[in-house]
Amino acid sequence: MASAFDSTLNTPKSKLPLEVWAGIECTVNRVGEEYFDQLERNGHATRLDDLDLFAQLGIHAIRYPVLWERIAPNGLENADWSWADERLGRLRELGICPIVGLVHHGSGPRNTSLVDPEFPEKLAVFAGAVAKRYPWVTHYTPINEPLTTARFSGMYGHWYPHGQDDLTFARALLGECKAIALSMQAIREVNPNAQLVQTEDLGKTHSTSRLVYQAELENERRWLSFDLLCGRINPNHAMWGYLRYCGISKTELEESLQYTCPPDIIGINHYLTSERFLDENLENYPACTHGGNGREKYADVEAVRVCAEGLEGPRTLLNEAWERYKLPIAVTEVHLNCTREEQLRWLQEVWNAAQELRNQGADVRAVTAWALLGSYDWNSLVTRSVGYYEPGVFDLRSSRPRQTAIAKMVRDIATGHKPNHPLLDTPGWWHRQERLLYPAVSCRISPPDPSFSSSFTSTRPLAIIGATGTLGKAFARLCEVRGISYRLLTRQDMDIANPASVNRVLTELQPWAVVNAAGYVRVDDAEREPDICLKVNAEGPAILAAACAQHNVALLTFSSDLVFDGAESNPYVETDTVAPLNVYGCSKVLAEKLVLQAHPASLVIRTSAFFGPWDDYNFVTIALRQLAAGNTFVAAEDAIVSPTYLPDLVHTSLDLLIDGENGLWHLANKSAVAWSDLARLAAKKAGVSVSNLIALPTQELGWIAPRPAYSVLGSNRGELMPNLDSAISRYLEERN
């Protein structure tokens, strides 16, 4: 067993290829008297078999939590090691090297804080206990991102102890760095060869010429944690005066020089939001971005949203760290809260940057796929718990962690294979013109990052069938936004009921996937012309599926909630028996069967009653228009459905398609509402009177085709869609 931990992390970089590491978002931070625990939120606290899923990715090492707040919240004498015993033992069996983290954006148990003078010694005692219990562990991160944590806890007041001044920030940072040094000292008393993998979010600040002085301060300050640990802070250092200005005494600074511990590996956590731009022209930016330094007021915004030249990029920032310290480097977090293809593009860009820098002689050891299980509420800097979830390598919105397309990419690069998803041919949004939210400003950024090529050729589009329909147009619109190359096809371009036409177009376009957004949608008319409905909704998709199978092309097609008879009173899931009441429902049942027989890898999505902001003929839009005009609007009071917001449907469908999912999926916004109540809910949110809304039983509406009284869609594969209340709010924002 020991051979697995004669660690490759210690081998000179020239001997081994660039490695893939991984990590779990494991923050346990304190806000007031409340702790927010990501391990409880993501369920890893109770799922041991996650580790086997992680091992299947081919990773070499994992940033893994043995957190002080979780193990010993009431003192070491009351510590519960059972969770860590089981998890670290399993990692050892799997041959994955754990990089053990002790504090992750936290401040310790309740009896301490980042500004407690005894915080360093207290953490060191815990670190020594961890090392004694797991003497085979070779790599540690005692405190993750000490500078970031000190800023959020001591300068901005987000986390405990909620300081909002320079002195609290500086005291917190000095205490953290002392704690790291003392912790490694305690660990090395057990394991003299233990390695410090010290992480920090390495951003960069740009500014207008007027604010260069502030940008220079922040660009020097970003190195503070590493400089403190490397013993560089002395009276000649630029930050000596800054720390004295913050209120740190000369004696305190001299004492800090006694607690140095240069990292064995510098871990860089880099995010698109890490690069900032400062601008005194406040009128160009929303009030939420306004701040200042006591001398001047200015906006602080993401550089990517305003800098005409774009970002410095990961290669430039990694090279700055290498040139400054000449110590081994790893990218210890790579994550992007975005659509799936953009997550893939970001990971590839960082990987390429690390590889290129390594090829030029820098000792870059690894790139870490971060947030294996995603993360919760980081959009509010985990200052509250509202359930905002960002998927990662796995998506937790299923009954068990579901692999996303990122998992395949991680496996590819871990095994030396070049990722080949066609959507990687397009630059990420941070390189496209639509990234600019504010008037473009020159940031005088250095030459473009050579790891990024501006010449992209996307030879394999997404083929979208249904150019004249609401769904097809929505796919085209959102593909444009997401940077997904597509071809929107009319029936004249491709007749899916004609095998020759389908094969010709697939041969010419060579799409990586086909979205069938066309179909016969007139439910009542289908009762009068069943042959036409069946030909369009079932025969055509079957022909298309057979051709896609022959050409090895992924297929996404749509079905309906009307495949059910409404006899149930709980949401229908994918495995429930179908029993359609009308011709339209029969056509969809037949289509599902024929498509999956012809091309089992197809993705068939059942959805329901979709409404969107871009057409004038959906139920919600018509209801609001009629009610706002003072006209009568009639809606069914006894047909219960789960309405679907069209942008949510398209985005989620595209993510599943990119992930390579197949079979039946149910996608609808979480709800169970009668048509009349849907109109009432939308009107209330829009501030429209419902005095002219008339709710009637379905039998009085004159419908020809029978409908199920209850056709709410649930899922046993994954609840991926937001709730209806959120959907209607966003619909109204988009319409306005």
XYZ file of C-alpha atoms in Angstrom:
736
model
C 0.000 0.000 0.000
C 2.788 2.431 0.791
C 3.869 2.526 -2.847
C 0.748 4.453 -3.777
C 1.912 7.203 -1.438
C 5.600 7.317 -2.339
C 3.824 10.250 -3.735
C 3.969 11.283 -7.340
C 3.340 14.774 -5.970
C 6.955 14.832 -4.768
C 8.520 13.625 -8.003
C 10.302 16.279 -10.100
C 7.934 17.618 -12.720
C 10.196 16.569 -15.599
C 9.599 12.926 -14.715
C 5.815 12.917 -14.897
C 3.086 14.414 -17.052
C 0.823 17.173 -15.806
C -1.583 15.586 -13.327
C -5.292 15.885 -12.749
C -6.361 16.466 -9.185
C -9.858 17.034 -7.870
C -11.549 18.637 -4.920
C -14.816 18.856 -3.016
C -16.348 22.189 -2.089
C -16.220 21.728 1.671
C -16.574 25.190 3.163
C -17.747 25.306 6.760
C -18.032 29.032 7.431
C -19.645 30.893 10.280
C -22.113 33.758 9.894
C -23.156 35.131 13.264
C -23.946 32.104 15.376
C -24.808 29.897 12.394
C -22.485 27.521 10.545
C -22.972 26.830 6.835
C -21.672 23.363 5.972
C -21.214 22.460 2.311
C -20.612 18.796 3.145
C -24.062 18.579 4.671
C -25.594 20.492 1.770
C -23.994 18.298 -0.918
C -24.650 15.057 0.947
C -21.047 13.880 0.928
C -21.211 13.844 4.706
C -23.268 10.635 4.461
C -22.178 9.094 1.120
C -19.025 7.016 1.334
C -19.459 5.581 -2.160
C -18.836 9.032 -3.661
C -15.156 8.172 -3.317
C -15.487 5.260 -5.721
C -17.123 7.572 -8.255
C -14.222 9.985 -7.851
C -11.684 7.215 -8.372
C -13.281 6.339 -11.708
C -12.196 9.754 -12.990
C -8.548 8.684 -12.928
C -7.459 11.478 -10.579
C -4.104 11.298 -8.783
C -4.912 13.381 -5.715
C -7.899 15.000 -4.053
C -8.212 18.050 -1.846
C -10.088 16.491 1.018
C -11.541 17.916 4.242
C -10.710 16.848 7.774
C -12.161 20.051 9.143
C -11.572 21.302 12.643
C -15.153 22.534 13.042
C -16.566 19.140 12.053
C -14.158 16.773 13.817
C -13.661 18.592 17.118
C -16.256 21.340 17.570
C -16.225 20.758 21.335
C -12.515 20.187 21.843
C -10.104 17.386 20.975
C -11.139 15.393 24.022
C -14.600 15.080 22.442
C -13.427 14.632 18.850
C -15.260 12.194 16.596
C -12.825 10.752 14.062
C -15.132 8.099 12.631
C -16.043 10.031 9.472
C -12.432 10.871 8.626
C -11.237 7.359 9.524
C -13.625 5.804 7.046
C -13.075 8.306 4.227
C -9.308 8.598 4.415
C -9.054 4.831 4.737
C -11.072 4.382 1.573
C -8.986 6.935 -0.316
C -5.884 5.040 0.736
C -7.375 1.803 -0.581
C -8.215 3.516 -3.866
C -4.672 4.842 -4.259
C -5.726 8.495 -4.272
C -3.466 10.871 -2.364
C -5.500 13.101 -0.018
C -4.394 16.713 0.345
C -5.928 17.199 3.763
C -7.565 20.530 4.555
C -8.137 21.556 8.176
C -9.917 24.933 7.831
C -11.801 25.872 4.667
C -13.049 29.476 4.851
C -13.869 28.800 8.474
C -12.755 30.341 11.734
C -12.600 27.291 13.968
C -14.972 26.052 16.682
C -17.099 28.475 18.689
C -14.433 29.023 21.337
C -12.083 30.777 18.914
C -11.945 33.077 15.896
C -9.468 34.282 13.304
C -8.479 37.197 15.561
C -8.154 35.119 18.721
C -4.470 35.486 19.739
C -4.489 31.766 20.555
C -6.038 30.706 17.233
C -2.676 29.628 15.721
C -1.719 27.427 18.667
C -5.199 25.924 18.878
C -5.193 24.951 15.199
C -1.677 23.549 15.536
C -2.825 21.248 18.327
C -5.594 19.935 16.087
C -3.157 19.571 13.159
C -0.804 17.512 15.305
C -3.659 15.245 16.333
C -4.619 14.710 12.678
C -1.025 13.810 11.785
C -0.765 11.342 14.666
C -3.993 9.654 13.657
C -3.071 9.511 9.961
C 0.737 9.382 9.868
C 0.680 8.149 6.269
C -0.918 11.380 4.960
C 1.746 13.364 3.137
C 0.063 16.584 1.968
C -1.784 19.269 3.882
C -3.550 22.579 3.398
C -4.049 23.739 6.993
C -5.986 26.846 5.918
C -7.496 27.336 2.481
C -7.128 30.797 0.913
C -6.027 32.693 4.050
C -5.966 36.081 2.292
C -9.447 35.637 0.843
C -10.779 34.388 4.166
C -9.216 37.328 6.018
C -10.765 39.781 3.552
C -14.235 38.263 3.799
C -14.055 37.882 7.598
C -12.082 40.945 8.622
C -12.454 43.569 5.894
C -15.862 43.024 4.256
C -17.723 41.639 7.261
C -19.316 38.712 5.396
C -18.108 35.944 7.739
C -17.313 35.632 11.412
C -15.955 37.632 13.225
C -17.501 40.152 10.794
C -14.765 42.757 10.909
C -14.976 45.705 8.538
C -11.670 47.409 9.046
C -8.049 47.108 7.996
C -6.793 46.077 11.410
C -9.172 43.119 11.781
C -8.207 41.996 8.272
C -4.479 42.243 8.965
C -4.727 40.535 12.362
C -6.763 37.704 10.830
C -4.251 37.196 8.014
C -1.195 37.264 10.272
C -2.931 34.832 12.618
C -3.803 32.470 9.788
C -0.255 32.445 8.405
C 1.155 31.829 11.872
C -1.383 29.022 12.274
C -0.260 27.462 8.998
C 3.395 27.546 10.046
C 2.690 26.129 13.507
C 0.363 23.473 12.072
C 2.998 22.276 9.623
C 5.540 22.255 12.453
C 3.230 20.019 14.500
C 2.523 17.787 11.489
C 6.229 17.440 10.661
C 6.968 16.297 14.189
C 5.011 13.190 13.162
C 5.870 13.120 9.444
C 9.044 15.114 8.716
C 8.429 14.906 4.979
C 4.891 16.279 5.045
C 4.248 18.793 2.280
C 2.449 22.130 2.465
C 0.110 22.752 -0.466
C -0.826 26.365 0.171
C -3.807 27.673 -1.781
C -4.871 31.225 -2.556
C -7.223 32.925 -4.999
C -4.794 34.766 -7.244
C -6.582 37.567 -9.002
C -5.380 40.806 -10.507
C -6.692 44.344 -10.407
C -6.829 46.733 -13.359
C -7.918 50.346 -13.258
C -8.248 53.689 -14.950
C -5.110 55.834 -14.887
C -6.502 57.839 -11.989
C -6.787 54.745 -9.783
C -3.480 53.104 -10.675
C -2.259 53.670 -7.124
C -5.145 51.571 -5.733
C -4.654 48.821 -8.310
C -0.948 48.669 -7.485
C -1.747 48.297 -3.787
C -4.193 45.469 -4.435
C -1.847 43.741 -6.880
C 0.897 43.727 -4.279
C -1.486 42.715 -1.490
C -2.649 39.635 -3.410
C 0.733 37.992 -2.659
C 0.623 38.690 1.082
C -0.129 35.197 2.357
C 2.608 33.621 0.234
C 5.087 36.402 1.101
C 4.386 36.014 4.812
C 4.892 32.259 4.657
C 8.089 32.701 2.636
C 9.462 35.192 5.171
C 9.594 38.062 2.702
C 7.828 40.703 4.769
C 10.550 42.997 6.111
C 10.975 46.784 6.390
C 11.997 46.912 2.726
C 8.890 45.087 1.506
C 6.085 47.121 -0.065
C 3.523 45.578 2.292
C 5.427 46.373 5.482
C 4.201 49.955 5.374
C 0.695 48.835 4.435
C 0.457 46.471 7.401
C 1.781 49.216 9.679
C -0.902 51.517 8.221
C -3.499 48.849 9.039
C -2.463 49.119 12.690
C -0.055 46.201 13.046
C 2.842 47.104 15.308
C 6.482 46.752 14.355
C 6.839 44.138 17.101
C 3.988 42.071 15.649
C 5.516 42.206 12.185
C 8.932 41.192 13.471
C 7.312 38.312 15.332
C 5.636 37.151 12.105
C 9.100 36.571 10.632
C 9.583 33.795 13.195
C 6.643 31.842 11.763
C 7.574 31.135 8.191
C 6.861 28.014 6.209
C 7.453 28.274 2.451
C 4.918 26.185 0.549
C 6.136 22.995 -1.073
C 3.490 23.568 -3.719
C 1.801 26.905 -4.372
C -1.860 26.297 -5.130
C -3.531 28.899 -7.348
C -7.320 29.109 -7.309
C -8.320 31.149 -10.343
C -11.799 32.291 -11.294
C -13.097 34.545 -14.027
C -14.321 36.904 -11.312
C -10.842 37.121 -9.759
C -9.672 39.848 -12.132
C -11.169 43.225 -11.195
C -11.395 46.685 -12.724
C -11.602 49.940 -10.760
C -13.224 52.994 -12.333
C -14.055 56.376 -10.798
C -16.755 56.985 -13.421
C -19.562 55.726 -11.205
C -22.307 56.689 -13.633
C -21.317 53.783 -15.898
C -22.002 51.118 -13.269
C -24.863 50.005 -11.001
C -24.878 51.214 -7.413
C -24.129 47.733 -6.062
C -20.612 47.987 -7.547
C -19.815 51.347 -5.915
C -17.246 51.559 -3.147
C -14.081 53.385 -2.339
C -10.905 53.608 -0.312
C -11.705 56.581 1.906
C -9.922 58.858 -0.512
C -11.948 58.298 -3.647
C -15.150 56.582 -4.634
C -15.044 54.088 -7.482
C -16.790 51.091 -8.999
C -15.213 47.664 -8.539
C -16.381 45.340 -11.324
C -15.319 42.133 -13.012
C -12.598 43.044 -15.500
C -14.019 40.656 -18.063
C -17.148 42.831 -18.269
C -15.364 46.070 -19.109
C -11.758 45.559 -20.281
C -11.609 45.965 -24.059
C -8.556 43.715 -24.343
C -10.047 40.922 -22.279
C -8.419 39.205 -19.303
C -4.791 38.544 -18.523
C -5.747 34.879 -18.479
C -4.606 31.873 -16.470
C -1.243 31.416 -18.157
C -0.119 34.976 -17.429
C -1.183 34.803 -13.800
C 0.391 31.391 -13.243
C 3.611 32.643 -14.808
C 3.613 35.635 -12.458
C 3.458 33.246 -9.492
C 6.218 31.086 -10.952
C 8.516 34.026 -11.660
C 7.941 35.491 -8.193
C 8.591 32.347 -6.148
C 10.174 29.690 -8.384
C 8.294 27.117 -6.314
C 6.227 24.217 -7.708
C 2.750 25.333 -8.725
C -0.604 23.618 -9.044
C -3.931 25.049 -10.110
C -5.934 23.939 -7.100
C -9.415 25.072 -8.179
C -10.935 25.249 -11.654
C -14.645 25.954 -11.684
C -17.113 28.130 -13.538
C -20.752 28.723 -12.658
C -22.132 28.631 -16.163
C -23.682 26.437 -18.817
C -22.084 23.087 -19.411
C -20.137 23.888 -22.569
C -18.664 26.994 -20.922
C -17.514 24.889 -17.961
C -15.764 22.588 -20.413
C -14.176 25.514 -22.251
C -12.858 27.037 -19.029
C -11.319 23.768 -17.826
C -9.676 23.227 -21.209
C -8.258 26.759 -21.270
C -6.722 26.444 -17.810
C -5.351 22.991 -18.634
C -3.777 24.256 -21.861
C -2.288 27.254 -20.044
C -0.722 25.040 -17.378
C 0.603 22.625 -19.987
C 2.152 25.388 -22.064
C 3.781 27.060 -19.082
C 5.133 23.711 -17.978
C 6.556 23.083 -21.423
C 8.397 26.388 -21.125
C 10.151 25.261 -17.966
C 7.860 26.205 -15.100
C 7.332 23.521 -12.465
C 3.570 23.175 -12.816
C 2.396 19.956 -11.203
C -1.359 19.666 -11.659
C -4.727 21.159 -12.506
C -7.588 20.510 -10.088
C -11.151 19.901 -11.214
C -12.923 21.737 -8.440
C -16.296 21.273 -6.907
C -16.671 17.617 -7.833
C -20.162 17.727 -6.337
C -20.864 21.351 -7.204
C -21.482 24.044 -4.618
C -24.295 25.835 -2.819
C -25.021 29.546 -2.376
C -21.670 30.900 -3.504
C -23.604 33.498 -5.494
C -24.236 35.118 -2.107
C -20.741 34.244 -0.792
C -22.361 31.648 1.479
C -23.756 34.331 3.735
C -27.205 32.740 3.594
C -28.791 29.404 2.801
C -31.293 29.615 -0.045
C -30.358 26.519 -2.048
C -28.692 28.102 -5.100
C -26.845 25.155 -6.620
C -24.019 25.117 -9.156
C -23.357 21.652 -10.665
C -19.769 20.507 -11.040
C -18.176 17.301 -12.281
C -21.257 15.612 -10.839
C -24.802 16.955 -10.636
C -26.556 16.303 -7.335
C -30.086 16.962 -8.532
C -30.576 13.244 -9.186
C -31.094 10.404 -6.770
C -27.327 9.841 -6.774
C -24.488 11.999 -8.131
C -24.853 12.092 -11.920
C -21.796 12.491 -14.121
C -21.790 15.586 -16.301
C -19.767 16.134 -19.457
C -16.986 17.478 -17.239
C -16.464 13.969 -15.832
C -15.641 12.615 -19.282
C -13.289 15.513 -19.894
C -11.490 14.893 -16.603
C -11.103 11.214 -17.483
C -9.762 12.139 -20.919
C -7.069 14.492 -19.675
C -6.233 12.183 -16.744
C -5.491 9.386 -19.214
C -3.577 11.534 -21.687
C -6.351 11.889 -24.246
C -7.230 15.212 -25.816
C -10.826 16.271 -25.092
C -12.737 16.232 -28.362
C -16.188 17.646 -27.701
C -17.142 19.757 -30.728
C -18.340 22.593 -28.513
C -14.737 23.172 -27.446
C -14.132 24.676 -30.898
C -15.893 27.892 -29.837
C -14.287 30.413 -27.452
C -15.827 30.835 -24.013
C -18.090 33.787 -23.355
C -15.206 35.598 -21.652
C -13.581 35.890 -25.104
C -16.722 36.884 -26.981
C -17.946 40.408 -27.496
C -21.160 39.902 -25.529
C -19.103 39.639 -22.331
C -19.009 43.451 -22.162
C -21.757 44.789 -19.885
C -20.324 48.275 -19.524
C -18.643 50.792 -21.854
C -15.380 49.171 -22.920
C -12.268 50.626 -21.327
C -8.654 49.951 -22.205
C -7.032 48.167 -19.295
C -3.542 48.198 -20.828
C -3.328 44.471 -20.338
C -0.186 42.632 -21.437
C -0.132 40.739 -24.776
C -2.815 38.062 -25.258
C -2.424 34.795 -23.425
C -0.726 32.484 -25.959
C -2.583 29.488 -24.535
C -5.732 30.951 -26.067
C -6.164 30.840 -29.807
C -8.479 33.400 -31.357
C -8.885 31.323 -34.496
C -11.724 28.892 -33.967
C -13.324 26.726 -36.598
C -16.526 25.012 -35.656
C -17.132 22.464 -38.371
C -19.834 20.433 -36.640
C -22.958 22.429 -35.807
C -26.019 21.505 -33.809
C -28.856 20.871 -36.265
C -32.188 22.265 -35.044
C -35.326 21.104 -36.861
C -38.339 23.385 -36.565
C -37.331 26.822 -37.836
C -40.852 28.240 -37.750
C -41.911 26.908 -34.352
C -41.626 28.487 -30.924
C -39.370 25.721 -29.590
C -37.009 25.718 -32.561
C -36.636 29.498 -32.448
C -35.933 29.339 -28.714
C -33.164 26.793 -29.265
C -31.601 29.000 -31.945
C -31.800 32.082 -29.728
C -30.160 30.415 -26.747
C -27.535 28.623 -28.825
C -26.542 32.077 -30.037
C -26.195 33.232 -26.427
C -24.221 30.142 -25.420
C -21.825 30.201 -28.336
C -23.120 26.934 -29.780
C -22.797 26.770 -33.547
C -26.115 25.692 -35.057
C -28.170 25.360 -38.223
C -31.889 26.076 -37.960
C -33.683 23.910 -40.509
C -37.077 24.315 -42.134
C -39.116 21.436 -43.496
C -37.826 22.433 -46.928
C -34.249 22.065 -45.672
C -34.941 18.643 -44.139
C -38.127 16.610 -44.348
C -37.818 14.170 -41.450
C -40.503 11.951 -42.989
C -38.226 11.460 -46.024
C -35.222 9.180 -45.351
C -33.331 10.478 -48.387
C -33.752 14.087 -47.266
C -32.589 13.276 -43.738
C -29.521 11.350 -44.886
C -28.547 14.045 -47.367
C -28.613 16.796 -44.754
C -26.798 14.737 -42.127
C -24.108 13.914 -44.670
C -23.711 17.538 -45.707
C -23.854 19.180 -42.274
C -22.196 16.434 -40.223
C -23.792 17.786 -37.022
C -22.641 16.519 -33.646
C -26.291 16.369 -32.564
C -29.804 16.969 -33.853
C -32.624 18.674 -31.944
C -36.068 17.782 -33.235
C -38.151 20.774 -32.185
C -40.792 20.277 -34.881
C -44.098 18.482 -34.541
C -47.852 18.483 -34.807
C -49.108 20.426 -31.754
C -52.849 21.001 -32.387
C -54.289 18.573 -29.840
C -57.955 19.000 -30.810
C -57.311 18.959 -34.571
C -55.450 15.674 -34.175
C -58.756 13.979 -33.376
C -59.972 14.942 -36.876
C -56.732 14.167 -38.736
C -55.027 11.333 -36.872
C -53.046 10.145 -39.900
C -51.311 13.493 -40.321
C -50.585 13.728 -36.593
C -49.084 10.229 -36.491
C -46.976 10.833 -39.578
C -45.512 14.092 -38.242
C -45.147 13.117 -34.586
C -44.182 9.446 -34.819
C -43.116 8.321 -38.295
C -40.885 11.346 -38.933
C -38.982 11.130 -35.625
C -38.512 7.370 -36.146
C -36.939 7.971 -39.560
C -34.783 10.743 -38.087
C -33.662 8.502 -35.218
C -32.653 5.687 -37.569
C -30.592 8.093 -39.661
C -28.939 9.626 -36.589
C -28.013 6.139 -35.389
C -26.501 5.349 -38.776
C -24.478 8.587 -38.753
C -23.534 8.233 -35.060
C -25.195 11.549 -34.231
C -26.878 12.332 -30.912
C -30.615 13.057 -31.045
C -32.831 15.138 -28.769
C -36.577 15.000 -29.335
C -39.634 15.981 -27.330
C -42.683 14.232 -25.958
C -45.577 15.350 -23.774
C -47.375 15.000 -20.458
C -50.405 13.915 -22.498
C -49.013 10.385 -22.682
C -50.674 9.870 -19.251
C -54.355 9.391 -18.440
C -54.483 11.476 -15.262
C -55.611 8.655 -13.005
C -52.752 9.349 -10.575
C -52.656 12.067 -7.936
C -48.859 12.226 -7.568
C -46.441 13.616 -10.171
C -45.726 11.199 -12.994
C -42.150 9.957 -13.301
C -40.330 8.451 -16.260
C -41.080 4.834 -15.314
C -44.835 5.285 -14.896
C -47.135 3.451 -17.324
C -48.363 5.514 -20.263
C -52.068 5.519 -21.158
C -52.941 8.392 -23.506
C -56.504 9.656 -23.769
C -56.247 11.305 -27.195
C -54.666 10.958 -30.627
C -51.943 13.486 -29.886
C -50.891 11.553 -26.776
C -50.936 8.301 -28.774
C -48.635 9.839 -31.380
C -46.152 10.811 -28.695
C -46.215 7.370 -27.074
C -45.542 5.762 -30.438
C -42.766 8.268 -31.159
C -41.009 7.488 -27.871
C -41.110 3.778 -28.612
C -39.935 4.023 -32.225
C -37.191 6.580 -31.544
C -35.645 4.632 -28.681
C -35.861 1.384 -30.645
C -34.102 2.911 -33.648
C -31.524 4.906 -31.658
C -31.324 3.882 -27.976
C -28.845 6.677 -27.273
C -31.506 9.283 -28.065
C -32.626 11.753 -25.428
C -36.430 11.979 -25.252
C -37.785 14.761 -23.068
C -41.378 14.848 -21.889
C -42.506 18.353 -21.066
C -45.705 20.242 -20.440
C -47.510 23.497 -21.179
C -44.527 25.632 -21.991
C -44.623 29.403 -21.910
C -41.912 31.845 -22.842
C -41.060 35.511 -23.271
C -40.411 35.497 -27.010
C -43.761 34.617 -28.572
C -47.270 36.039 -28.243
C -49.282 32.834 -28.395
C -48.554 30.882 -25.229
C -51.094 30.590 -22.429
C -49.432 32.964 -19.959
C -48.822 35.707 -22.516
C -52.366 35.527 -23.874
C -53.866 35.493 -20.373
C -51.953 38.581 -19.297
C -52.691 40.414 -22.532
C -56.426 39.753 -22.293
C -56.710 40.526 -18.591
C -54.608 43.704 -18.899
C -56.929 44.879 -21.683
C -59.969 44.317 -19.478
C -61.158 41.396 -21.579
C -62.658 38.169 -20.281
C -60.267 35.238 -20.088
C -61.513 31.683 -19.586
C -59.330 28.901 -18.216
C -59.798 25.381 -16.908
C -60.111 25.048 -13.141
C -59.824 21.268 -12.930
C -56.913 20.342 -15.229
C -53.737 20.220 -13.118
C -50.445 20.611 -15.000
C -46.789 21.497 -14.414
C -46.073 24.512 -16.671
C -42.637 24.827 -18.229
C -40.693 28.043 -18.779
C -39.227 27.768 -22.256
C -35.726 29.162 -21.525
C -35.372 26.746 -18.590
C -36.443 23.873 -20.815
C -33.980 24.755 -23.584
C -31.022 25.363 -21.276
C -31.572 22.160 -19.313
C -32.164 20.116 -22.459
C -28.924 21.386 -23.965
C -27.004 20.553 -20.774
C -28.373 17.000 -20.795
C -27.550 16.636 -24.482
C -23.979 17.823 -23.879
C -23.707 15.444 -20.921
C -24.551 12.548 -23.253
C -27.724 11.598 -21.405
C -30.248 9.345 -23.123
C -33.633 7.743 -22.636
C -36.708 9.391 -21.170
C -36.445 12.505 -19.003
C -39.206 14.661 -17.525
C -38.523 18.406 -17.572
C -41.025 20.900 -16.180
C -40.823 23.649 -13.601
C -41.651 22.310 -10.158
C -45.353 22.906 -9.622
C -48.844 21.440 -9.740
C -51.324 24.079 -10.791
C -54.665 24.380 -12.572
C -54.702 26.443 -15.760
C -56.888 29.084 -14.110
C -54.527 29.293 -11.139
C -51.595 29.697 -13.493
C -53.297 32.703 -15.046
C -54.062 34.053 -11.566
C -50.469 33.596 -10.378
C -49.000 35.308 -13.448
C -51.483 38.185 -13.196
C -50.739 38.721 -9.511
C -46.995 38.900 -10.173
C -47.578 41.249 -13.103
C -49.905 43.497 -11.118
C -52.828 42.771 -13.435
C -56.426 42.497 -12.214
C -58.019 39.038 -12.331
C -61.572 40.346 -12.074
C -62.263 39.160 -15.645
C -60.740 35.718 -15.169
C -63.374 33.004 -15.461
C -62.500 29.530 -14.191
C -64.602 26.720 -15.668
C -64.569 22.902 -15.618
C -62.904 21.403 -18.669
C -66.195 19.847 -19.803
C -67.561 23.355 -20.374
C -64.635 24.536 -22.508
C -65.613 22.768 -25.712
C -62.392 20.818 -26.085
C -62.655 18.028 -28.644
C -59.775 15.874 -27.424
C -60.107 14.485 -23.900
C -57.337 15.623 -21.538
C -56.087 14.107 -18.299
C -57.372 15.873 -15.201
C -53.886 15.541 -13.696
C -50.681 15.429 -15.759
C -48.057 16.879 -13.428
C -44.529 15.776 -14.312
C -42.034 14.725 -11.669
C -38.824 12.787 -12.203
C -36.935 9.883 -10.743
C -33.905 10.798 -12.863
C -33.334 14.336 -11.626
C -35.243 17.451 -10.581
C -33.268 19.870 -12.729
C -35.745 22.701 -13.245
C -36.400 25.714 -10.983
C -39.790 26.211 -9.379
C -42.702 27.869 -11.163
C -42.670 30.985 -9.004
C -39.087 31.733 -10.055
C -39.927 30.979 -13.685
C -42.824 33.443 -13.820
C -40.710 36.170 -12.207
C -38.022 35.702 -14.843
C -40.627 35.566 -17.608
C -41.964 38.969 -16.547
C -38.457 40.441 -16.339
C -37.640 39.192 -19.845
C -40.930 40.454 -21.309
C -40.277 43.879 -19.868
